[in-house]
Coordinates of C-alpha atoms and ligand atoms in Angstrom, one line a residue:
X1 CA 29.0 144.8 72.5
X2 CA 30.4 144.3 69.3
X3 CA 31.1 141.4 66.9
X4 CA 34.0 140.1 66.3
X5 CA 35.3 142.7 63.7
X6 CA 34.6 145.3 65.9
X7 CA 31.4 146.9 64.4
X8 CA 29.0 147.4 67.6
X9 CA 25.9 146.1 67.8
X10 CA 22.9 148.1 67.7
X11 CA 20.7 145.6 69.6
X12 CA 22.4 144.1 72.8
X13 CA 19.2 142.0 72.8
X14 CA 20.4 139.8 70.0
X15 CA 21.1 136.3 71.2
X16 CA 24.0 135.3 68.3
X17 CA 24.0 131.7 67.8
X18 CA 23.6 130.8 71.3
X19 CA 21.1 128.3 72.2
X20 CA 18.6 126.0 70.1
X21 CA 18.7 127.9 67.1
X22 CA 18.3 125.2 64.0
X23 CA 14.9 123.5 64.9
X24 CA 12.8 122.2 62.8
X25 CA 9.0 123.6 62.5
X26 CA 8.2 120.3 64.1
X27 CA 11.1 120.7 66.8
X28 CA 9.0 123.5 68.2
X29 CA 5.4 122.6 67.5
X30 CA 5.0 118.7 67.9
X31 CA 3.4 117.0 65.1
X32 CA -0.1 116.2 66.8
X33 CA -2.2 119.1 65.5
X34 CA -5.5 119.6 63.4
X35 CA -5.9 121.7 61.0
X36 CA -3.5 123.0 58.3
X37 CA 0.0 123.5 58.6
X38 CA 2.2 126.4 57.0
X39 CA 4.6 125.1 55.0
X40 CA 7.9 123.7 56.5
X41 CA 10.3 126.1 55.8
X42 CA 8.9 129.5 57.9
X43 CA 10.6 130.6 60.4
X44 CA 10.3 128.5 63.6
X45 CA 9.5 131.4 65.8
X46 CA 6.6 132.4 64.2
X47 CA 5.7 128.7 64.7
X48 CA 5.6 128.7 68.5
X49 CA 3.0 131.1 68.5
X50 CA 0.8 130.2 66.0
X51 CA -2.7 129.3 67.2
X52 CA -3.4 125.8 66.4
X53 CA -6.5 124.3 67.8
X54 CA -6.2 120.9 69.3
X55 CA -9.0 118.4 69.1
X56 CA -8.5 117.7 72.8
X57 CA -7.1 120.0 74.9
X58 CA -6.2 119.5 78.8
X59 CA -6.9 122.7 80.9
X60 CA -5.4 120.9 83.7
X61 CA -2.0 119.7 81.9
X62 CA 1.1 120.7 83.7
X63 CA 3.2 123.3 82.0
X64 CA 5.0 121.2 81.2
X65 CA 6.6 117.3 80.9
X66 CA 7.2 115.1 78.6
X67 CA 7.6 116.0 74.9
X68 CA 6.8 119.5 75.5
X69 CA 8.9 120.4 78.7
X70 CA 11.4 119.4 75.7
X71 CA 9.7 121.8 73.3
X72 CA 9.9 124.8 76.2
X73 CA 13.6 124.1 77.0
X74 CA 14.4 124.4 73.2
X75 CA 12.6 127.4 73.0
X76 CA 13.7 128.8 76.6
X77 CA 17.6 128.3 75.3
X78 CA 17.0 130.7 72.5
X79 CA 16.7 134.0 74.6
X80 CA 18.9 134.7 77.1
X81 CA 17.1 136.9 78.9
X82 CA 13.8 134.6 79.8
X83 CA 11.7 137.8 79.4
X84 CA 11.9 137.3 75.6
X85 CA 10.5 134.0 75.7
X86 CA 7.2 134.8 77.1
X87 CA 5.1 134.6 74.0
X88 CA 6.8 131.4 72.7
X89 CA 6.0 129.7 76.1
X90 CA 2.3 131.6 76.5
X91 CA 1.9 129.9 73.0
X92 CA 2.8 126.7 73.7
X93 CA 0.9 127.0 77.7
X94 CA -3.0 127.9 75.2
X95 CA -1.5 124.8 72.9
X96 CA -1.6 122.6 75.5
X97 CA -4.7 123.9 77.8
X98 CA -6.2 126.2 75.3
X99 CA -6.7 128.9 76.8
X100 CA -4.5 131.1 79.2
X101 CA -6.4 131.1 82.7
X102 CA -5.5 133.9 85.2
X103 CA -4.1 130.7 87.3
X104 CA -1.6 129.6 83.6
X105 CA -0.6 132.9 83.4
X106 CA 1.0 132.8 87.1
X107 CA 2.1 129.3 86.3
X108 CA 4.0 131.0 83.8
X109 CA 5.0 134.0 85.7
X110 CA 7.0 131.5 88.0
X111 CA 8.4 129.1 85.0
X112 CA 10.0 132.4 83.5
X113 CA 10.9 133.9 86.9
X114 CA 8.0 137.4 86.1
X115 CA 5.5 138.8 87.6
X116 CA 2.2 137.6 87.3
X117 CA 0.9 141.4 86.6
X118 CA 3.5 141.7 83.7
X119 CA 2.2 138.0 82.1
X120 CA -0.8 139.2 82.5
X121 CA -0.5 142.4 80.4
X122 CA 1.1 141.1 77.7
X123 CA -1.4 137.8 77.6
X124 CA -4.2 140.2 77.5
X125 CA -2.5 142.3 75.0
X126 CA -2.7 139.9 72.6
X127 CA -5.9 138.8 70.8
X128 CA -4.3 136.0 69.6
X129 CA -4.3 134.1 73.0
X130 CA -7.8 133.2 74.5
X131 CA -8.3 134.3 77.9
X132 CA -11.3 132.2 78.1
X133 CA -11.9 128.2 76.7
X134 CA -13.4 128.5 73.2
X135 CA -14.9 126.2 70.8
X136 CA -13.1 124.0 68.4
X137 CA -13.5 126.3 65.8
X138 CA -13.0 130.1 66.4
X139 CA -14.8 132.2 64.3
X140 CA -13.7 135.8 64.2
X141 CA -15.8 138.0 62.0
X142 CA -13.8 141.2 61.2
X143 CA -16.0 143.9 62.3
X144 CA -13.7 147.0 61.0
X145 CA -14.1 150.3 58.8
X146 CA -14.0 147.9 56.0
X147 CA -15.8 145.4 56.3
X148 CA -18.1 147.1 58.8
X149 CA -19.1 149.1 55.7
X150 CA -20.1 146.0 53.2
X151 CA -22.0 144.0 55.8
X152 CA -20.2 142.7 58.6
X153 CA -22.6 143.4 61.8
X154 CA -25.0 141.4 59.5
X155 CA -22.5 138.3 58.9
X156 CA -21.2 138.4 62.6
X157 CA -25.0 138.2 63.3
X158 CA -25.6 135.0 61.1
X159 CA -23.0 133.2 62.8
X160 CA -24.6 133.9 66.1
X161 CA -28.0 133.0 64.9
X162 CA -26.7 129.9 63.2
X163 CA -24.5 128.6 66.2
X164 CA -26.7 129.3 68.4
X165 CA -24.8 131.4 70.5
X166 CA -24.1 134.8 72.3
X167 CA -21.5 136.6 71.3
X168 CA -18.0 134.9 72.9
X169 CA -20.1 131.9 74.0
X170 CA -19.5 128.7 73.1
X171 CA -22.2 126.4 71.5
X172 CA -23.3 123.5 73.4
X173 CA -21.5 121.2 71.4
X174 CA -18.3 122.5 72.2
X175 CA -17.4 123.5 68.6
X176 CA -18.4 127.2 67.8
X177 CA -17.3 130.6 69.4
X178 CA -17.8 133.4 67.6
X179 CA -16.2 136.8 68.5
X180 CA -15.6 140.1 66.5
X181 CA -11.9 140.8 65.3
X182 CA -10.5 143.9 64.5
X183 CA -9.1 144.6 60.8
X184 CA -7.4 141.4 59.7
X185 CA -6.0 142.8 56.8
X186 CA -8.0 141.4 53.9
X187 CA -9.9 145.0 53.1
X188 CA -10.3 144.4 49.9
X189 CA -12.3 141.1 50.4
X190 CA -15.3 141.8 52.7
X191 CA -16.3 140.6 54.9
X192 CA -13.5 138.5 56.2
X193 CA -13.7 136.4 58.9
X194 CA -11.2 134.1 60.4
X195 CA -11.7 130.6 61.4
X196 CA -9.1 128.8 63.9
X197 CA -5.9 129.4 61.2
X198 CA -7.9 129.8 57.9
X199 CA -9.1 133.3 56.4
X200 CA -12.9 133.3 54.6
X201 CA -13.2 136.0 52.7
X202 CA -16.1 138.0 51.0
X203 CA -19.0 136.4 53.2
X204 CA -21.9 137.1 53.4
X205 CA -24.8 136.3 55.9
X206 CA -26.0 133.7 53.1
X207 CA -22.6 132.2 53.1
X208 CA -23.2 131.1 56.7
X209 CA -24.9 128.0 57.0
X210 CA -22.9 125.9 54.3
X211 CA -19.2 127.4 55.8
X212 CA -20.9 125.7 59.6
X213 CA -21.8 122.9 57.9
X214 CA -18.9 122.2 56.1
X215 CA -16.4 122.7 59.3
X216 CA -19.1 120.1 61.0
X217 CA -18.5 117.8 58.1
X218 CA -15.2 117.9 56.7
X219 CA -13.4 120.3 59.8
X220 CA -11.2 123.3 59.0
Ligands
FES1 S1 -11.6 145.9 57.7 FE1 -12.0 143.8 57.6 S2 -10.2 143.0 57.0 FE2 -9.7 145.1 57.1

């Protein structure tokens, strides 16, 4: 393969301009979402994947109609080997239902013509996708070298004592999980803990109560 003055390319993969490639951030996300947005502008790939939470999400919702079987088919033309669109479309499958059952995964398997055991190993590759239903907020406590060392088992603990809940449970309510993270690269700020999209940093068990209270109150 080469381009058209000749010069080869080193990555066959690469698409060129083939396909849905000027979308808008909203083109590929929708526009019903909680929670803050990243500025219009980044790239819209990194859009497709990124893990909003939905107030109401459908487990059952087929993958997919409507506005979003418009969404996957924009995204689906971009790669023209369907392979490469499995995290886009596993994205947009936990947007809709979030979370990625054993039963979504094989939906997806079929959509993108895979097998189920090769969905499955990148879904569960991925900490980014939940393979379980979680609360509206997701509270990941970094529990690495870093933060691990100021304090961290103690602020994973408040959260778990102040929810309510066991570790990876989901309170009552239906709006707290809290699970442990690996390093989310904010070292120099522990402990940092990540809540849906929005990084906390420098908490301490103290901190606890008032950061629940205030994503009771005023959300994200
Ligand atoms: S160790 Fe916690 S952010 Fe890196």
């Amino acid at each position: 393969m080469s381009d058209s003055s000749g010069i080869p390319f080193n990555n066959p993969g690469w698409a060129g301009n083939t396909g849905e490639f000027q979308l808008t951030e909203a083109q590929v996300r929708g526009d019903d979402y909680v929670g803050e947005r990243p500025k219009e502008g980044t790239h819209p790939a990194t859009a497709a994947t990124y893990p909003y939470m939905l107030a109401d999400k459908d487990p059952s919702a087929p993958l997919f109609e409507g506005p979003y079987r418009e969404r996957w088919d924009k995204i689906r033309s971009r790669y023209p080997d369907a392979r490469s669109a499995l995290l886009p479309t596993l994205g947009l499958a936990q947007e809709l239902r979030g979370y990625l059952s054993p039963e979504t995964m094989e939906e997806v398997a079929r959509l993108l013509d895979l097998s189920p055991a090769y969905v499955r190993g990148v879904a569960t590759f991925y900490t980014m996708y939940n393979k379980r239903p979680v609360g509206r907020f997701l509270i990941q406590v970094c529990t690495n070298i870093s933060c691990n060392l100021c304090g961290a088992d103690e602020v994973l603990q408040a959260f778990l004592n102040n929810t309510g809940t066991e570790l990876g449970e989901t309170s009552e309510d239906g709006l707290f999980t809290v699970v442990e993270a690996e390093c989310l690269a904010a070292c120099g700020f522990p402990t940092c803990v990540q809540i849906n999209s929005r990084y906390y940093e420098n908490v301490t068990p103290k901190d606890v109560p008032a950061i629940l209270e205030r994503l009771k109150t005023q959300g994200e």
